[in-house]
Amino acid sequence: MMDERWKIVDRYIESLLVPRDASRDSALKESAAAGLPEIQVSPVQGRFLQLLVAALGVRRILEIGTLGGYSAISMAQRLPDDGRVVTLEADPRHAAIARANIARAGLAGKIEVRIGPALTILPQLAGEGVEPFDLVFLDADRPHTVEYFDWALRLTRPGSVLVVDNVVRQGAVADPENPDASVQGMRRFLDRLARESRAEGVVIQTVGAKGYDGFAFVRVVTPSKAVGRP
Ligand code: SAH
Ligand code: DHB
Ligand code: MG
């Protein structure tokens, strides 16, 4: 089966090109031991996020959907000393595991886990007038992706990059009749992206350890409303 080949190739790429790291390994181990769903980015995808942080010179990262902190830790490992991740998590149990994993990785000073529904916390961040984020990783519940996209535009600057996970879902995204709320959520997001004058983006399909999926890569082009203003 193709899926088996995708996994074998992913393992091959990982063994060659993803440096082993005790912090990331133990975050995976502890998250699994705590019974968290094993839906974090794959090691190869985590490596891609790290390279993005390094290549773009990212200093401030916003993540929506922390889970056990694997992707947050991966990205934070490549931040400069004054770099920060703010990561949002609705499930207090996930957040607690993430905080433990982050502390064990020595990254508690760099990664702030905020607990609550993202649609509650995002307006708070805007109200606090936080510095714009350079990179936003959207990886939470898919039905709300359009709303997260709107907030991400308000919390970034021209040149910032947004990465949206789980856009393709085995090709389901191309089926307008698919009744699944996640699929419809992603289609609404892509419709908006297509018409959005403040950003440009595309979707890259992927295969690998997590099957057939894909991510959107978006570049913010024009200033949104200033952070902290209505
Ligand atoms: N980015 C993580 C995986 C995130 S999985 C990694 O790769 O390591 C998706 C997470 O989003 C789950 O932990 C889930 O509890 C959280 N989530 C779901 N709905 C949410 C919401 N409305 N607000 C914030 N987090 C949410
Ligand atoms: C699921 C969620 C994810 O963020 C992901 O990358 C893979 C699967 C899920 O909810 O099934
Ligand atoms: Mg995901």
mmCIF file of C-alpha atoms and ligand atoms in Angstrom:
data_model
loop_
_atom_site.group_PDB
_atom_site.id
_atom_site.type_symbol
_atom_site.label_atom_id
_atom_site.label_comp_id
_atom_site.label_asym_id
_atom_site.label_seq_id
_atom_site.Cartn_x
_atom_site.Cartn_y
_atom_site.Cartn_z
ATOM 1 C CA MET A 1 0.000 0.000 0.000
ATOM 2 C CA MET A 2 1.146 3.552 -0.708
ATOM 3 C CA ASP A 3 0.661 4.578 2.914
ATOM 4 C CA GLU A 4 3.273 2.029 3.973
ATOM 5 C CA ARG A 5 5.751 3.408 1.439
ATOM 6 C CA TRP A 6 5.096 6.973 2.639
ATOM 7 C CA LYS A 7 5.965 5.879 6.183
ATOM 8 C CA ILE A 8 9.109 4.053 5.114
ATOM 9 C CA VAL A 9 10.336 7.072 3.138
ATOM 10 C CA ASP A 10 9.468 9.413 6.010
ATOM 11 C CA ARG A 11 11.495 7.257 8.401
ATOM 12 C CA TYR A 12 14.386 7.267 5.923
ATOM 13 C CA ILE A 13 14.283 11.074 5.638
ATOM 14 C CA GLU A 14 14.015 11.420 9.395
ATOM 15 C CA SER A 15 16.970 9.119 10.056
ATOM 16 C CA LEU A 16 19.133 11.090 7.625
ATOM 17 C CA LEU A 17 18.026 14.683 8.076
ATOM 18 C CA VAL A 18 16.334 15.175 11.441
ATOM 19 C CA PRO A 19 18.926 15.513 14.218
ATOM 20 C CA ARG A 20 18.087 13.385 17.266
ATOM 21 C CA ASP A 21 17.126 15.527 20.207
ATOM 22 C CA ALA A 22 16.423 14.418 23.782
ATOM 23 C CA SER A 23 13.900 17.208 24.465
ATOM 24 C CA ARG A 24 11.753 16.407 21.462
ATOM 25 C CA ASP A 25 12.056 12.651 22.068
ATOM 26 C CA SER A 26 10.925 12.976 25.663
ATOM 27 C CA ALA A 27 8.082 15.351 24.740
ATOM 28 C CA LEU A 28 6.770 12.645 22.407
ATOM 29 C CA LYS A 29 7.283 9.915 24.996
ATOM 30 C CA GLU A 30 5.614 11.817 27.853
ATOM 31 C CA SER A 31 2.713 12.968 25.672
ATOM 32 C CA ALA A 32 2.006 9.394 24.589
ATOM 33 C CA ALA A 33 2.352 8.126 28.173
ATOM 34 C CA ALA A 34 -0.211 10.732 29.279
ATOM 35 C CA GLY A 35 -2.639 9.446 26.663
ATOM 36 C CA LEU A 36 -2.617 12.534 24.442
ATOM 37 C CA PRO A 37 -3.736 11.879 20.857
ATOM 38 C CA GLU A 38 -0.681 11.308 18.668
ATOM 39 C CA ILE A 39 -1.544 14.004 16.161
ATOM 40 C CA GLN A 40 1.452 16.327 16.608
ATOM 41 C CA VAL A 41 3.476 17.252 13.529
ATOM 42 C CA SER A 42 5.769 14.461 12.377
ATOM 43 C CA PRO A 43 9.492 14.797 13.125
ATOM 44 C CA VAL A 44 10.088 15.703 9.472
ATOM 45 C CA GLN A 45 7.357 18.362 9.562
ATOM 46 C CA GLY A 46 8.792 19.643 12.840
ATOM 47 C CA ARG A 47 12.168 19.935 11.146
ATOM 48 C CA PHE A 48 10.564 21.894 8.319
ATOM 49 C CA LEU A 49 9.071 24.333 10.850
ATOM 50 C CA GLN A 50 12.500 24.699 12.475
ATOM 51 C CA LEU A 51 14.113 25.482 9.136
ATOM 52 C CA LEU A 52 11.383 28.022 8.431
ATOM 53 C CA VAL A 53 12.097 29.763 11.743
ATOM 54 C CA ALA A 54 15.807 29.873 10.933
ATOM 55 C CA ALA A 55 15.440 30.792 7.255
ATOM 56 C CA LEU A 56 13.010 33.660 7.890
ATOM 57 C CA GLY A 57 14.854 34.956 10.941
ATOM 58 C CA VAL A 58 11.685 34.564 12.973
ATOM 59 C CA ARG A 59 11.674 36.080 16.456
ATOM 60 C CA ARG A 60 8.021 35.929 17.496
ATOM 61 C CA ILE A 61 5.784 32.918 16.913
ATOM 62 C CA LEU A 62 2.069 32.446 17.541
ATOM 63 C CA GLU A 63 0.767 28.887 17.600
ATOM 64 C CA ILE A 64 -2.883 27.894 17.820
ATOM 65 C CA GLY A 65 -3.143 24.318 19.137
ATOM 66 C CA THR A 66 -0.380 23.293 21.562
ATOM 67 C CA LEU A 67 -1.224 19.654 22.376
ATOM 68 C CA GLY A 68 1.883 18.328 24.196
ATOM 69 C CA GLY A 69 4.124 21.122 22.945
ATOM 70 C CA TYR A 70 6.062 19.154 20.339
ATOM 71 C CA SER A 71 5.746 21.700 17.519
ATOM 72 C CA ALA A 72 6.219 24.633 19.922
ATOM 73 C CA ILE A 73 9.420 23.079 21.289
ATOM 74 C CA SER A 74 10.653 22.317 17.771
ATOM 75 C CA MET A 75 10.156 25.914 16.633
ATOM 76 C CA ALA A 76 11.459 27.475 19.866
ATOM 77 C CA GLN A 77 14.709 25.530 19.567
ATOM 78 C CA ARG A 78 15.633 27.677 16.590
ATOM 79 C CA LEU A 79 14.624 31.055 18.014
ATOM 80 C CA PRO A 80 17.217 33.678 18.943
ATOM 81 C CA ASP A 81 17.729 34.457 22.649
ATOM 82 C CA ASP A 82 15.017 37.120 22.664
ATOM 83 C CA GLY A 83 12.614 34.995 20.614
ATOM 84 C CA ARG A 84 9.229 33.949 21.981
ATOM 85 C CA VAL A 85 6.433 31.492 21.242
ATOM 86 C CA VAL A 86 2.900 32.180 22.421
ATOM 87 C CA THR A 87 0.891 28.968 22.052
ATOM 88 C CA LEU A 88 -2.855 28.620 22.680
ATOM 89 C CA GLU A 89 -4.515 25.486 24.024
ATOM 90 C CA ALA A 90 -8.164 24.941 24.946
ATOM 91 C CA ASP A 91 -7.658 21.702 26.885
ATOM 92 C CA PRO A 92 -6.092 22.307 30.320
ATOM 93 C CA ARG A 93 -4.862 18.708 30.447
ATOM 94 C CA HIS A 94 -2.981 19.109 27.169
ATOM 95 C CA ALA A 95 -1.606 22.435 28.386
ATOM 96 C CA ALA A 96 -0.336 20.881 31.625
ATOM 97 C CA ILE A 97 1.534 18.137 29.747
ATOM 98 C CA ALA A 98 2.886 20.747 27.333
ATOM 99 C CA ARG A 99 4.165 22.944 30.154
ATOM 100 C CA ALA A 100 5.950 19.969 31.731
ATOM 101 C CA ASN A 101 7.508 19.024 28.385
ATOM 102 C CA ILE A 102 8.520 22.638 27.749
ATOM 103 C CA ALA A 103 10.104 22.971 31.199
ATOM 104 C CA ARG A 104 12.002 19.706 30.699
ATOM 105 C CA ALA A 105 13.287 21.090 27.397
ATOM 106 C CA GLY A 106 14.585 24.176 29.216
ATOM 107 C CA LEU A 107 12.273 26.403 27.154
ATOM 108 C CA ALA A 108 9.892 27.709 29.830
ATOM 109 C CA GLY A 109 11.361 31.189 29.416
ATOM 110 C CA LYS A 110 10.682 31.176 25.683
ATOM 111 C CA ILE A 111 7.303 29.495 25.332
ATOM 112 C CA GLU A 112 4.137 30.844 26.922
ATOM 113 C CA VAL A 113 1.195 28.415 26.963
ATOM 114 C CA ARG A 114 -2.130 30.236 27.270
ATOM 115 C CA ILE A 115 -5.097 28.121 28.271
ATOM 116 C CA GLY A 116 -8.523 28.702 26.776
ATOM 117 C CA PRO A 117 -10.414 28.619 23.498
ATOM 118 C CA ALA A 118 -8.330 30.422 20.881
ATOM 119 C CA LEU A 119 -11.263 32.668 19.975
ATOM 120 C CA THR A 120 -11.233 33.939 23.574
ATOM 121 C CA ILE A 121 -7.482 34.452 23.790
ATOM 122 C CA LEU A 122 -6.817 35.994 20.373
ATOM 123 C CA PRO A 123 -8.875 39.144 21.140
ATOM 124 C CA GLN A 124 -7.045 39.362 24.481
ATOM 125 C CA LEU A 125 -3.679 39.297 22.702
ATOM 126 C CA ALA A 126 -4.862 42.006 20.323
ATOM 127 C CA GLY A 127 -6.154 44.041 23.276
ATOM 128 C CA GLU A 128 -2.788 43.758 25.000
ATOM 129 C CA GLY A 129 -1.178 45.316 21.942
ATOM 130 C CA VAL A 130 1.384 42.524 21.592
ATOM 131 C CA GLU A 131 4.245 42.999 19.149
ATOM 132 C CA PRO A 132 3.368 41.513 15.734
ATOM 133 C CA PHE A 133 4.197 37.849 15.198
ATOM 134 C CA ASP A 134 6.587 36.848 12.410
ATOM 135 C CA LEU A 135 5.242 33.300 12.062
ATOM 136 C CA VAL A 136 1.834 31.851 12.908
ATOM 137 C CA PHE A 137 1.201 28.101 12.991
ATOM 138 C CA LEU A 138 -2.515 27.280 12.833
ATOM 139 C CA ASP A 139 -3.054 23.740 14.086
ATOM 140 C CA ALA A 140 -6.213 23.598 16.207
ATOM 141 C CA ASP A 141 -9.867 22.842 15.418
ATOM 142 C CA ARG A 142 -10.431 23.230 11.695
ATOM 143 C CA PRO A 143 -13.997 24.602 11.611
ATOM 144 C CA HIS A 144 -12.692 27.907 13.041
ATOM 145 C CA THR A 145 -9.810 28.327 10.612
ATOM 146 C CA VAL A 146 -11.287 31.413 8.910
ATOM 147 C CA GLU A 147 -11.645 33.171 12.266
ATOM 148 C CA TYR A 148 -8.095 32.222 13.234
ATOM 149 C CA PHE A 149 -6.894 33.509 9.871
ATOM 150 C CA ASP A 150 -8.608 36.858 10.510
ATOM 151 C CA TRP A 151 -6.963 37.193 13.898
ATOM 152 C CA ALA A 152 -3.614 36.069 12.511
ATOM 153 C CA LEU A 153 -3.771 38.885 9.951
ATOM 154 C CA ARG A 154 -4.404 41.375 12.735
ATOM 155 C CA LEU A 155 -1.543 40.032 14.840
ATOM 156 C CA THR A 156 1.114 40.011 12.125
ATOM 157 C CA ARG A 157 2.940 42.454 9.832
ATOM 158 C CA PRO A 158 3.630 42.558 6.096
ATOM 159 C CA GLY A 159 6.144 39.790 5.400
ATOM 160 C CA SER A 160 4.919 37.530 8.198
ATOM 161 C CA VAL A 161 4.205 33.918 7.282
ATOM 162 C CA LEU A 162 1.259 31.739 8.291
ATOM 163 C CA VAL A 163 1.347 27.959 8.054
ATOM 164 C CA VAL A 164 -2.002 26.164 8.290
ATOM 165 C CA ASP A 165 -1.907 22.427 9.018
ATOM 166 C CA ASN A 166 -4.312 19.729 7.848
ATOM 167 C CA VAL A 167 -5.780 21.507 4.861
ATOM 168 C CA VAL A 168 -6.038 18.564 2.457
ATOM 169 C CA ARG A 169 -7.136 15.590 4.625
ATOM 170 C CA GLN A 170 -6.840 12.733 2.086
ATOM 171 C CA GLY A 171 -8.106 15.001 -0.663
ATOM 172 C CA ALA A 172 -11.426 15.721 1.045
ATOM 173 C CA VAL A 173 -10.878 19.469 0.678
ATOM 174 C CA ALA A 174 -11.586 19.324 -3.070
ATOM 175 C CA ASP A 175 -15.086 17.883 -2.544
ATOM 176 C CA PRO A 176 -17.665 20.667 -2.204
ATOM 177 C CA GLU A 177 -20.313 18.132 -1.081
ATOM 178 C CA ASN A 178 -18.287 16.781 1.825
ATOM 179 C CA PRO A 179 -20.479 17.377 4.900
ATOM 180 C CA ASP A 180 -17.631 17.229 7.443
ATOM 181 C CA ALA A 181 -17.356 20.473 9.444
ATOM 182 C CA SER A 182 -13.545 20.349 9.249
ATOM 183 C CA VAL A 183 -13.586 20.023 5.482
ATOM 184 C CA GLN A 184 -16.135 22.814 5.147
ATOM 185 C CA GLY A 185 -14.038 24.923 7.517
ATOM 186 C CA MET A 186 -10.953 24.503 5.383
ATOM 187 C CA ARG A 187 -12.916 25.270 2.206
ATOM 188 C CA ARG A 188 -14.238 28.470 3.774
ATOM 189 C CA PHE A 189 -10.695 29.412 4.718
ATOM 190 C CA LEU A 190 -9.359 28.755 1.202
ATOM 191 C CA ASP A 191 -12.220 30.739 -0.356
ATOM 192 C CA ARG A 192 -11.273 33.654 1.879
ATOM 193 C CA LEU A 193 -7.573 33.268 1.135
ATOM 194 C CA ALA A 194 -8.355 33.383 -2.588
ATOM 195 C CA ARG A 195 -10.153 36.729 -2.162
ATOM 196 C CA GLU A 196 -8.024 38.205 0.620
ATOM 197 C CA SER A 197 -6.124 41.287 -0.503
ATOM 198 C CA ARG A 198 -3.973 41.378 2.646
ATOM 199 C CA ALA A 199 -2.358 37.992 2.044
ATOM 200 C CA GLU A 200 -1.301 35.574 -0.675
ATOM 201 C CA GLY A 201 -0.909 31.866 -0.252
ATOM 202 C CA VAL A 202 -0.918 28.401 -1.712
ATOM 203 C CA VAL A 203 -1.466 24.822 -0.560
ATOM 204 C CA ILE A 204 1.225 22.159 -0.707
ATOM 205 C CA GLN A 205 -0.014 18.563 -0.625
ATOM 206 C CA THR A 206 2.054 16.193 1.466
ATOM 207 C CA VAL A 207 2.428 12.472 2.150
ATOM 208 C CA GLY A 208 4.387 10.873 4.960
ATOM 209 C CA ALA A 209 4.078 9.379 8.411
ATOM 210 C CA LYS A 210 0.743 11.168 8.892
ATOM 211 C CA GLY A 211 -0.732 9.965 5.622
ATOM 212 C CA TYR A 212 -1.968 12.194 2.812
ATOM 213 C CA ASP A 213 -2.587 15.781 3.859
ATOM 214 C CA GLY A 214 -1.210 19.234 3.114
ATOM 215 C CA PHE A 215 -0.561 22.665 4.509
ATOM 216 C CA ALA A 216 -1.284 26.201 3.414
ATOM 217 C CA PHE A 217 1.640 28.597 3.221
ATOM 218 C CA VAL A 218 0.553 32.224 3.425
ATOM 219 C CA ARG A 219 2.477 35.470 3.205
ATOM 220 C CA VAL A 220 1.016 38.622 4.701
ATOM 221 C CA VAL A 221 1.337 41.420 2.150
ATOM 222 C CA THR A 222 -0.346 44.576 3.331
ATOM 223 C CA PRO A 223 -0.766 46.055 6.792
ATOM 224 C CA SER A 224 -3.823 44.874 8.643
ATOM 225 C CA LYS A 225 -5.548 47.012 11.237
ATOM 226 C CA ALA A 226 -2.994 47.916 13.870
ATOM 227 C CA VAL A 227 -2.765 45.454 16.733
ATOM 228 C CA GLY A 228 -4.729 46.506 19.783
ATOM 229 C CA ARG A 229 -7.135 48.799 17.929
ATOM 230 C CA PRO A 230 -10.760 47.917 17.246
HETATM 231 N N1 SAH B 1 0.621 21.806 17.225
HETATM 232 C C1 SAH B 1 0.650 20.561 17.980
HETATM 233 C C2 SAH B 1 -0.571 19.699 17.687
HETATM 234 C C3 SAH B 1 -1.881 20.367 17.970
HETATM 235 S S1 SAH B 1 -3.243 19.216 17.947
HETATM 236 C C4 SAH B 1 1.922 19.801 17.589
HETATM 237 O O1 SAH B 1 2.140 19.633 16.386
HETATM 238 O O2 SAH B 1 2.676 19.386 18.477
HETATM 239 C C5 SAH B 1 -4.576 20.331 18.112
HETATM 240 C C6 SAH B 1 -4.723 20.944 19.507
HETATM 241 O O3 SAH B 1 -5.634 22.017 19.389
HETATM 242 C C7 SAH B 1 -5.292 19.993 20.571
HETATM 243 O O4 SAH B 1 -4.454 19.948 21.696
HETATM 244 C C8 SAH B 1 -6.629 20.605 20.918
HETATM 245 O O5 SAH B 1 -6.990 20.464 22.289
HETATM 246 C C9 SAH B 1 -6.400 22.063 20.584
HETATM 247 N N2 SAH B 1 -7.625 22.811 20.313
HETATM 248 C C10 SAH B 1 -8.766 22.363 19.751
HETATM 249 N N3 SAH B 1 -9.672 23.349 19.673
HETATM 250 C C11 SAH B 1 -9.099 24.451 20.206
HETATM 251 C C12 SAH B 1 -9.531 25.796 20.409
HETATM 252 N N4 SAH B 1 -10.750 26.190 20.054
HETATM 253 N N5 SAH B 1 -8.685 26.657 20.979
HETATM 254 C C13 SAH B 1 -7.430 26.268 21.336
HETATM 255 N N6 SAH B 1 -6.971 25.021 21.161
HETATM 256 C C14 SAH B 1 -7.787 24.121 20.607
HETATM 257 C C1 DHB B 2 -5.773 15.498 13.618
HETATM 258 C C2 DHB B 2 -5.399 16.783 13.990
HETATM 259 C C3 DHB B 2 -4.205 17.312 13.533
HETATM 260 O O1 DHB B 2 -3.809 18.569 13.862
HETATM 261 C C4 DHB B 2 -3.381 16.568 12.733
HETATM 262 O O2 DHB B 2 -2.234 17.115 12.307
HETATM 263 C C5 DHB B 2 -3.743 15.278 12.372
HETATM 264 C C6 DHB B 2 -4.940 14.753 12.826
HETATM 265 C C7 DHB B 2 -7.043 14.934 14.099
HETATM 266 O O3 DHB B 2 -7.739 15.611 14.852
HETATM 267 O O4 DHB B 2 -7.365 13.815 13.710
HETATM 268 MG MG MG B 3 -2.185 19.231 12.719
#
